[in-house]
PDB file of C-alpha atoms in Angstrom:
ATOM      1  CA  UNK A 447       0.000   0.000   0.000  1.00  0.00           C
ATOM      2  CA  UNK A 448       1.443   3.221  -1.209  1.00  0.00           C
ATOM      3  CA  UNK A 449       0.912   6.524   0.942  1.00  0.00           C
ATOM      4  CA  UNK A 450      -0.304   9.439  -0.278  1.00  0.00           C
ATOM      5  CA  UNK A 451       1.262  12.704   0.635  1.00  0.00           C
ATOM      6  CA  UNK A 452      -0.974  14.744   2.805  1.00  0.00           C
ATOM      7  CA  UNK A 453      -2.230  18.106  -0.104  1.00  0.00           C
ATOM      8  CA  UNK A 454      -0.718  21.407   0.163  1.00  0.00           C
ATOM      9  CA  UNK A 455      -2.480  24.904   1.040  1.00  0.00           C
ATOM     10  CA  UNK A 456      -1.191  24.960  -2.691  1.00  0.00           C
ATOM     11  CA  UNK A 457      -2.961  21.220  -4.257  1.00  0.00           C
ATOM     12  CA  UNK A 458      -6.188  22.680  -2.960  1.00  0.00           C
ATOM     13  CA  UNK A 459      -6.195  25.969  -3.964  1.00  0.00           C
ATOM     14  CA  UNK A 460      -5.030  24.577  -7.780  1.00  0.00           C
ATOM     15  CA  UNK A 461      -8.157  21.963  -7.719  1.00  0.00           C
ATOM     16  CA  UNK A 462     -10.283  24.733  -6.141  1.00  0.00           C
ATOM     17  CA  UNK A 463      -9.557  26.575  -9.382  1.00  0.00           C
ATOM     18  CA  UNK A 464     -11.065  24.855 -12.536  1.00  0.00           C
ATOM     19  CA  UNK A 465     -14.393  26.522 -13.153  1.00  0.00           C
ATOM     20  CA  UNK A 466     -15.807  22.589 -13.024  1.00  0.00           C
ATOM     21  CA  UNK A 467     -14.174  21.910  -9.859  1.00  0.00           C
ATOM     22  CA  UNK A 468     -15.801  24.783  -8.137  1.00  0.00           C
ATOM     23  CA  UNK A 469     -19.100  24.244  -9.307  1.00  0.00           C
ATOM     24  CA  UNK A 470     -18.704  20.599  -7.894  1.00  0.00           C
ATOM     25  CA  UNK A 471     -18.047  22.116  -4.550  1.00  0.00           C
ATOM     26  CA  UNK A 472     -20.759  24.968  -4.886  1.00  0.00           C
ATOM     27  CA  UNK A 473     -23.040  22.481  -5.462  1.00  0.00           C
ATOM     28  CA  UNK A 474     -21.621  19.531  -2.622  1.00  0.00           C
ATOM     29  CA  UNK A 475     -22.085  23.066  -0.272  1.00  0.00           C
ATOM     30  CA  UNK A 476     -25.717  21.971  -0.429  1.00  0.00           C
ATOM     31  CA  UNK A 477     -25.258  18.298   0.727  1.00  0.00           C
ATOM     32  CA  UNK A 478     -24.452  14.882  -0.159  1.00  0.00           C
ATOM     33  CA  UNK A 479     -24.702  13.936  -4.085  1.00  0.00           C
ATOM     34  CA  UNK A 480     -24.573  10.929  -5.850  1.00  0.00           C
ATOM     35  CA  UNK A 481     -21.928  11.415  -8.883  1.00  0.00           C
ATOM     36  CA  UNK A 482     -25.542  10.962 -11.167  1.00  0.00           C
ATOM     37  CA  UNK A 483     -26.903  14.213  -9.788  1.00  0.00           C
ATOM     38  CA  UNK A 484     -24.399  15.717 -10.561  1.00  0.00           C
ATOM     39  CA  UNK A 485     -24.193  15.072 -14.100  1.00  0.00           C
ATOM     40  CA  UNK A 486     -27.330  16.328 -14.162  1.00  0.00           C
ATOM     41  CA  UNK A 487     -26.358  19.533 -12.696  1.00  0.00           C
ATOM     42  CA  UNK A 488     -23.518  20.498 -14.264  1.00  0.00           C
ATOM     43  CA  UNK A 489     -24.953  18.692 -18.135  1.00  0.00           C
ATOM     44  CA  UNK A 490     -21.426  16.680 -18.145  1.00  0.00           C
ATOM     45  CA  UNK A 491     -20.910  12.866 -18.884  1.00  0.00           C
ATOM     46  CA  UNK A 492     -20.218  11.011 -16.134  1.00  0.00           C
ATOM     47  CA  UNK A 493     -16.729  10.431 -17.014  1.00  0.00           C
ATOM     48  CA  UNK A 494     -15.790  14.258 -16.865  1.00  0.00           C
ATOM     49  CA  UNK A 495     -17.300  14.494 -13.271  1.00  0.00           C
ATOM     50  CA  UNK A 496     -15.696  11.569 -12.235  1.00  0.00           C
ATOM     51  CA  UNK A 497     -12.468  12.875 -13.061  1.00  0.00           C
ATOM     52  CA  UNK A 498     -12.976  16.026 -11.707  1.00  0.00           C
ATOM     53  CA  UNK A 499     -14.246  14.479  -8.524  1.00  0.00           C
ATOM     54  CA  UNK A 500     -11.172  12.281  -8.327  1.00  0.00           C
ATOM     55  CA  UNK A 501      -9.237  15.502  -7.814  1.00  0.00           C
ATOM     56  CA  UNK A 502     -11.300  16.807  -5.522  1.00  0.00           C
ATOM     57  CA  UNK A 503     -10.854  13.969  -3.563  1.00  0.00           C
ATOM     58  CA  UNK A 504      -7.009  13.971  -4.094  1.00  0.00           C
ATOM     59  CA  UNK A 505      -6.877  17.229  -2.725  1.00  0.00           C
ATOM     60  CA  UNK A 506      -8.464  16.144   0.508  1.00  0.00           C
ATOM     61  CA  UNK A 507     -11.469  18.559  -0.264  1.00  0.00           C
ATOM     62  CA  UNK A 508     -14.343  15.648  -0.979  1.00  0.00           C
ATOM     63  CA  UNK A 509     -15.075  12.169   0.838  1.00  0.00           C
ATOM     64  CA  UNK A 510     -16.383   9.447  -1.623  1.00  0.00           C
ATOM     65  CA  UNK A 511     -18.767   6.752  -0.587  1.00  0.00           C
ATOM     66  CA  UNK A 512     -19.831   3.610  -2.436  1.00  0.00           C
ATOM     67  CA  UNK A 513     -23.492   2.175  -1.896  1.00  0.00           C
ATOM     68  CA  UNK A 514     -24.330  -0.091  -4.364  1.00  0.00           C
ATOM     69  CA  UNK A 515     -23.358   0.775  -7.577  1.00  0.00           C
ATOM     70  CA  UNK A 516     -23.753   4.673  -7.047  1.00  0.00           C
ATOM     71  CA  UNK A 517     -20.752   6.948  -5.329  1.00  0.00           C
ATOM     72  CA  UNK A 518     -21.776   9.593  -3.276  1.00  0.00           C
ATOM     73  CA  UNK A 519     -19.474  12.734  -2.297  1.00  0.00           C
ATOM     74  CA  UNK A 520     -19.753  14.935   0.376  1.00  0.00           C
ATOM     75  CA  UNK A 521     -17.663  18.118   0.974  1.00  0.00           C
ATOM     76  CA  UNK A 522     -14.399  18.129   3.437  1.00  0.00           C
ATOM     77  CA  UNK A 523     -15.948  21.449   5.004  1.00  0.00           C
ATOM     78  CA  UNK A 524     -13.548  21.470   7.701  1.00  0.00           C
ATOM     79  CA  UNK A 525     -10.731  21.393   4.745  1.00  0.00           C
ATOM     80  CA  UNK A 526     -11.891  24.371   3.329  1.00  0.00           C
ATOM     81  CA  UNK A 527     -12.487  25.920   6.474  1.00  0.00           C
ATOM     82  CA  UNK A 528      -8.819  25.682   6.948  1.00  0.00           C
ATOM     83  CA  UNK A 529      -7.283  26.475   3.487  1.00  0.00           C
ATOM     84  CA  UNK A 530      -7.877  30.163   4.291  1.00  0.00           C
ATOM     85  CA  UNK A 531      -5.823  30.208   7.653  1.00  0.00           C
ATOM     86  CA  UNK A 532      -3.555  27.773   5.884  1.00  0.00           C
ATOM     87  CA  UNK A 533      -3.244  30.164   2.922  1.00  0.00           C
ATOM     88  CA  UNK A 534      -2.827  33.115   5.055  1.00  0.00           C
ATOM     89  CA  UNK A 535      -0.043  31.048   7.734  1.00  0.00           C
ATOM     90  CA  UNK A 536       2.057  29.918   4.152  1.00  0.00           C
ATOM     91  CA  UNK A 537       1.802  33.777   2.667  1.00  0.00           C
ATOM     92  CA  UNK A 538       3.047  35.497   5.881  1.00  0.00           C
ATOM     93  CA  UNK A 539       5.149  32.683   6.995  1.00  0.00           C
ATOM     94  CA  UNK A 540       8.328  34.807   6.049  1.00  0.00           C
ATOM     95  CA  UNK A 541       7.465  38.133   6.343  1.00  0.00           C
ATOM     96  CA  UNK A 542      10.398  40.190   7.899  1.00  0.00           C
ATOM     97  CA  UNK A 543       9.905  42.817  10.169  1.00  0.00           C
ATOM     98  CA  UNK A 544       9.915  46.291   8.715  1.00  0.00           C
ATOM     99  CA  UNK A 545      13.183  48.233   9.233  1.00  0.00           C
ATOM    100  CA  UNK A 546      13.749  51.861   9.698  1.00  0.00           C
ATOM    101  CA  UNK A 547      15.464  53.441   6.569  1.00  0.00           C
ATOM    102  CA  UNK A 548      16.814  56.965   6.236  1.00  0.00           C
ATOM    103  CA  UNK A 549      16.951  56.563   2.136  1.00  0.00           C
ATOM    104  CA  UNK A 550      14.577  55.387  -0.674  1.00  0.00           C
ATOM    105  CA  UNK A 551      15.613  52.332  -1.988  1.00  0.00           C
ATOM    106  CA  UNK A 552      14.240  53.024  -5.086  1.00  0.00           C
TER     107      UNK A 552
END
């Protein structure tokens, strides 16, 4: 068995933005879906929200469930939650202190 490496700040905000992706998640915002209803939301094939779903899931932002033959997906919202302190920690991670200077530096 091969372990995954736990997604970046970074992997989610890159799967968060694909206009497909996002609509998956607007629409997951609202509750569990089977990968069926969402076809029928978005008016893709299955095999386009599938894949689309798949990195969703990579990204730690979507839980999949099998029952049957269907898959339902639910929304990680305590990922997403986090990914804007995350995003905010990584940006001002290495911020210096400001510094007193007598002369432009430009």
């Amino acid at each position: 068995m091969t372990t995954l490496a736990v997604p970046t700040v970074l992997d989610q905000i890159k799967a968060l933005a694909h206009e497909i992706r996002y609509d998956l998640i607007r629409h997951l915002a609202h509750g569990e879906r089977c990968v069926c209803d969402l076809e029928a939301l978005l008016e893709f094939p299955q095999s386009k929200v599938s894949y689309h779903l798949g990195i969703l899931k990579e990204a730690d932002l979507v839980r999949a469930e099998q029952r049957g033959k269907n898959m339902y997906y639910t929304l990680r919202r305590d990922q997403l939650f986090h990914l804007g302190g995350g995003l905010l920690t990584e940006i001002f991670a290495d911020v210096s202190p400001l510094t007193h200077q007598t002369e432009s530096i430009c």
